[in-house]
CSV table of C-alpha atoms in Angstrom, one decimal:
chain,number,residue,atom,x,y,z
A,1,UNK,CA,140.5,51.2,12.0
A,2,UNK,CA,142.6,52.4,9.4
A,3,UNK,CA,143.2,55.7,8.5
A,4,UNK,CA,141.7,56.9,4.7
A,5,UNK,CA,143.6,57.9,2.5
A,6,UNK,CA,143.4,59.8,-0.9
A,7,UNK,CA,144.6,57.6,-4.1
A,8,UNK,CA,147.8,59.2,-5.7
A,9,UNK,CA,148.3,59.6,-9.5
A,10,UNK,CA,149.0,56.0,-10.6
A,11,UNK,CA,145.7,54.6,-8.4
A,12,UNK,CA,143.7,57.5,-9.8
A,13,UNK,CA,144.8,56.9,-13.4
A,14,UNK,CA,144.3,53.0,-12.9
A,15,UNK,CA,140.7,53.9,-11.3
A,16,UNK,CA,139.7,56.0,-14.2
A,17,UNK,CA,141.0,53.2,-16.7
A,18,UNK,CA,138.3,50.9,-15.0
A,19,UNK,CA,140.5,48.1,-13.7
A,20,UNK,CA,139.7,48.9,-9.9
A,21,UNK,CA,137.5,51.3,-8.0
A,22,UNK,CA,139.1,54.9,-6.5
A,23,UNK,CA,137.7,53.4,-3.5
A,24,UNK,CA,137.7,50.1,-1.8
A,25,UNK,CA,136.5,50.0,1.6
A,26,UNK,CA,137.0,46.6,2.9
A,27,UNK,CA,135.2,45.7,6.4
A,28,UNK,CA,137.3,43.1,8.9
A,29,UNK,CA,135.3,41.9,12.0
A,30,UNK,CA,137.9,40.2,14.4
A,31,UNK,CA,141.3,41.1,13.0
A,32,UNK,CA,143.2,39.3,15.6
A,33,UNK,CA,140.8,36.0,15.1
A,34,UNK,CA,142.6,32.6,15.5
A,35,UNK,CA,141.5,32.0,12.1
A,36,UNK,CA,143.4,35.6,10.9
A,37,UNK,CA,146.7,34.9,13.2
A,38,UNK,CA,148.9,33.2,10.9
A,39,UNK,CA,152.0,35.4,9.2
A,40,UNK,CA,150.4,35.3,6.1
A,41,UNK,CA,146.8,36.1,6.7
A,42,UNK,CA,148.4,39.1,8.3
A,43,UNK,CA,150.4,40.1,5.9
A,44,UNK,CA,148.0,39.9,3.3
A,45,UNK,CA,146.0,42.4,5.0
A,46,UNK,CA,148.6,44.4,5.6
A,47,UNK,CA,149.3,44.4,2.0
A,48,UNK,CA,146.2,45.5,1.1
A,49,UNK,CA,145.8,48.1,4.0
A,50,UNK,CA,148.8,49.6,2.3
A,51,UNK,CA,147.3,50.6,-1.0
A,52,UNK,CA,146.5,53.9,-1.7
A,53,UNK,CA,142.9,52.9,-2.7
A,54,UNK,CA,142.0,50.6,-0.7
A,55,UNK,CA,140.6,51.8,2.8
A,56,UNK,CA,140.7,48.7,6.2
A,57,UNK,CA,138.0,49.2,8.9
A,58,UNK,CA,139.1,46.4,10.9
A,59,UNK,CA,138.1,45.0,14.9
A,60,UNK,CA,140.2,43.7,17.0
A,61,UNK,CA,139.2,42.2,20.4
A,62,UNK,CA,142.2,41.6,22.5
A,63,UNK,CA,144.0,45.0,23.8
A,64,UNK,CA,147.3,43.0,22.6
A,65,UNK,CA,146.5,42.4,19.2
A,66,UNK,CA,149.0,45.1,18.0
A,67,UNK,CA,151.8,42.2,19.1
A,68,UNK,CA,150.5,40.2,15.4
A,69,UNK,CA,152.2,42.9,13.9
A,70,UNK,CA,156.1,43.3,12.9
A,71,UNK,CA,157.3,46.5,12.0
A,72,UNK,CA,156.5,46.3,8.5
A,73,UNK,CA,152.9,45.2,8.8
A,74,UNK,CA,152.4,48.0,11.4
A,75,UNK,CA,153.6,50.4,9.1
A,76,UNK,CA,151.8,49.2,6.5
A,77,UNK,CA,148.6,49.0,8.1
A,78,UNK,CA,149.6,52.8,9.6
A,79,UNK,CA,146.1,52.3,11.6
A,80,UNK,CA,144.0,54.9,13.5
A,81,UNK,CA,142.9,53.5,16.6
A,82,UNK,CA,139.5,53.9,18.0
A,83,UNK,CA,138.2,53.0,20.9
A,84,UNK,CA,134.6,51.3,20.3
A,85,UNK,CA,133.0,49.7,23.2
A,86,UNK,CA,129.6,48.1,22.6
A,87,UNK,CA,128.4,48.8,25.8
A,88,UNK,CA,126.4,45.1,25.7
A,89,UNK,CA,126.9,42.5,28.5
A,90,UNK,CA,129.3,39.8,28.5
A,91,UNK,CA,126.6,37.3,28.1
A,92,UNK,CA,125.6,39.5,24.5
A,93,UNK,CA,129.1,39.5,23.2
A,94,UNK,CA,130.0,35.9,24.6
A,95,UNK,CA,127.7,34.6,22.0
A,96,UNK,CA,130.1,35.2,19.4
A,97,UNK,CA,133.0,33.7,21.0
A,98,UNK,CA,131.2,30.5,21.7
A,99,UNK,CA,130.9,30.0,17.8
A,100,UNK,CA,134.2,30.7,17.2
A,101,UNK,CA,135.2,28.2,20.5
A,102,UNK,CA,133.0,25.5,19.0
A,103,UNK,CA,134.6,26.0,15.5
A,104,UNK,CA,138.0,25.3,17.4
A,105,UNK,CA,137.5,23.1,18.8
A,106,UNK,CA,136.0,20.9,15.6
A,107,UNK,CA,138.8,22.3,13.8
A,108,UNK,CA,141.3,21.0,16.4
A,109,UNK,CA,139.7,17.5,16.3
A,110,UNK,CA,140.0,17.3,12.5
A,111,UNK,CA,144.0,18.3,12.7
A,112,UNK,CA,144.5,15.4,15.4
A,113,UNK,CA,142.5,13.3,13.4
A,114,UNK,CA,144.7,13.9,10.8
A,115,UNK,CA,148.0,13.9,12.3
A,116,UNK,CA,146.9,10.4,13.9
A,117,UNK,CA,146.0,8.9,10.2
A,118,UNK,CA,149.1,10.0,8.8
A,119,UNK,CA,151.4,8.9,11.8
A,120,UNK,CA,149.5,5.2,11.1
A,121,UNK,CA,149.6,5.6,7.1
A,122,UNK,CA,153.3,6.4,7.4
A,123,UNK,CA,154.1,3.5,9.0
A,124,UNK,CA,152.4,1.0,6.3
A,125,UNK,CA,153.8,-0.2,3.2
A,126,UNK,CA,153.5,1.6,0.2
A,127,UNK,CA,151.2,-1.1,-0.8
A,128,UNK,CA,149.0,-0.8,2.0
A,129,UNK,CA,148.6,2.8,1.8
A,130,UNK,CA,147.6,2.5,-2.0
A,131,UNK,CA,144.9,-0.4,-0.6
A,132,UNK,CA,143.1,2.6,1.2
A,133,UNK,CA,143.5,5.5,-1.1
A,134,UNK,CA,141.5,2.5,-3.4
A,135,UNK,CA,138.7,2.3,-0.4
A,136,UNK,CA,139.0,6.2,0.1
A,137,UNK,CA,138.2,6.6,-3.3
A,138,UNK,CA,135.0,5.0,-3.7
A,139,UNK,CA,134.0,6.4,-0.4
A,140,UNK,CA,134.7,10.2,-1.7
A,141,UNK,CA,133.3,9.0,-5.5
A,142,UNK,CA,130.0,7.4,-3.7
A,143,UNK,CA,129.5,9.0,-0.9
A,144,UNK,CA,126.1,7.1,-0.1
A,145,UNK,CA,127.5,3.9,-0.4
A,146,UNK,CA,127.5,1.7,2.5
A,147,UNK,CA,131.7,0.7,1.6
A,148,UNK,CA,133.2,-1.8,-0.3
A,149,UNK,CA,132.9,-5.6,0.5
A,150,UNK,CA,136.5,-7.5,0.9
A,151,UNK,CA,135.8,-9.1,-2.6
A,152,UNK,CA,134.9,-5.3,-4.3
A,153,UNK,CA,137.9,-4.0,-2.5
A,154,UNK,CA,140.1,-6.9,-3.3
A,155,UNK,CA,139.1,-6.2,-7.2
A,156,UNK,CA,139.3,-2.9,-6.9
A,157,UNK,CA,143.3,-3.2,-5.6
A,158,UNK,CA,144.3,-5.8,-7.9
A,159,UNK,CA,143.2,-3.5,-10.2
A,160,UNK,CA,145.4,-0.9,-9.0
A,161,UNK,CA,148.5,-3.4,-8.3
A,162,UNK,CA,148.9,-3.3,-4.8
A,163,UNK,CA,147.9,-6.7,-3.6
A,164,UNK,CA,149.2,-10.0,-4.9
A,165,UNK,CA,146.5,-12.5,-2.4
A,166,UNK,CA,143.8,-11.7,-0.7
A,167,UNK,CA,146.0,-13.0,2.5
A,168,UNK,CA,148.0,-9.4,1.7
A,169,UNK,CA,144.9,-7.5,1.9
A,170,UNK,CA,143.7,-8.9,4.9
A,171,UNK,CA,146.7,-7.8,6.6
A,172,UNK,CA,146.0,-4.5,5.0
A,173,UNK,CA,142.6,-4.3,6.2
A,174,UNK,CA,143.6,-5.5,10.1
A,175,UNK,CA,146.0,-2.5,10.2
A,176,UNK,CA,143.2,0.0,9.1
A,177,UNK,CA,140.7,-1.5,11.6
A,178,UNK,CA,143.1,-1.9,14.5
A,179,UNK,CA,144.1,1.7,13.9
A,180,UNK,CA,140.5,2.9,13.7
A,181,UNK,CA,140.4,4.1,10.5
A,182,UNK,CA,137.6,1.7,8.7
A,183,UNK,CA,135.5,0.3,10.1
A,184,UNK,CA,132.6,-2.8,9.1
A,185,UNK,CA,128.9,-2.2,8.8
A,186,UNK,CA,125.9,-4.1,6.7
A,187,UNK,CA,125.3,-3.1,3.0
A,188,UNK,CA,123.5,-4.6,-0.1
A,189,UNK,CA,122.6,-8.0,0.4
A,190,UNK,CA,123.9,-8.2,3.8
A,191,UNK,CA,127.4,-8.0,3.1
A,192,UNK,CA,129.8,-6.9,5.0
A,193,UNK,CA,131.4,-3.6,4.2
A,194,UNK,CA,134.2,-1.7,5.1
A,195,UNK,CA,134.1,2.2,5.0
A,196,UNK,CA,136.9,4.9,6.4
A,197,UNK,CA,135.7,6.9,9.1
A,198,UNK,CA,137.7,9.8,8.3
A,199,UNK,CA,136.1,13.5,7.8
A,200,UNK,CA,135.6,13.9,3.8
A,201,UNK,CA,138.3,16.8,3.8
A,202,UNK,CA,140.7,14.2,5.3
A,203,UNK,CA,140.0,11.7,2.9
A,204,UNK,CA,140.2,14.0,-0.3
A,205,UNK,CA,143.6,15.4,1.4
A,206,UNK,CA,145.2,11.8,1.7
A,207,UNK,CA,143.9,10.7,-1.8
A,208,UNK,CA,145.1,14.3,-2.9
A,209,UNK,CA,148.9,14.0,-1.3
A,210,UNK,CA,149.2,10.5,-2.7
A,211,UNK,CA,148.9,8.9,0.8
């Protein structure tokens, strides 16, 4: 945990002017958690432990989590260590840890997910990649729709200039289904649809970047 410290003239006259508190306590459970590792989750702590009025109380839960730290961040953070056992079981604080384990590991799916779209988008025409940001789209715009039928998505791409013949898109559409990112099910009327079955975040990111 950090040390306190007493707010010099400039925080105190700040304080006093109403544009932030004299004190600031701010409460960090898991300091060293995979999602706080990064440089710059660290250094923005750091930052923060570093101003007068603000006070850290942070946990950490790995005896090495002082490595996170370069030498500015550690003085920075100029932390009072405090040893702080629970006492529980295992079994008691293990439940914790499976949540955050799950929360990886769903995480870690998404990424490769990711990485494995983009890796098969990059390799596509530019037209091609424009027919499924036009498919993503609709799926993000309508999310309870059952896809787009090759006619709707054929419209829907002329539209947008990326298809001269329906022979084009069907090329298109092979490459997304062989790759395993759409896929076919039944919608109105019986139709034959095609939806992506990428994570929303994933979606919005691709339409987002542009593809």
């Amino acid at each position: 945990a950090a040390g306190a410290r007493a707010p010099n003239g400039a925080a105190a006259a700040a304080a006093a002017a109403g544009r932030v508190p004299p004190h600031l306590y701010l409460v960090v459970h898991g300091m060293d958690a995979p999602s706080l590792r990064s440089e710059a989750s660290q250094s923005v702590l750091a930052a923060l432990a570093a101003l007068p009025q603000i006070h850290l109380v942070a946990s950490v839960h790995h005896r090495s989590a002082a490595l996170l730290w370069d030498a500015q961040q550690a003085r920075q953070l100029n932390a009072v260590w405090v040893e702080a056992s629970t006492g529980a079981p295992s079994c008691t604080e293990s439940l914790d840890t499976v949540h955050t384990l799950l929360e990886n590991l769903q995480d870690g799916a998404h990424s490769g997910e990711g990485r494995s779209a983009q890796v098969v988008l990059d390799a596509l025409t530019a037209n091609a990649r424009q027919a499924f940001r036009v498919l993503l789209q609709h799926q993000l715009a309508e999310p309870k729709s059952a896809g787009l039928s090759f006619h709707q998505l054929y419209a829907d791409c002329r539209a947008e200039l990326c298809v001269s013949s329906e022979a084009a898109l069907k090329g298109h559409v092979t490459e997304f289904t062989d790759h395993h990112l759409v896929r076919t099910r039944r919608g109105a009327g019986d139709k034959q649809c095609y939806f992506c079955t990428l994570p929303r975040e994933l979606m919005e990111q691709i339409v987002s970047s542009g593809g």
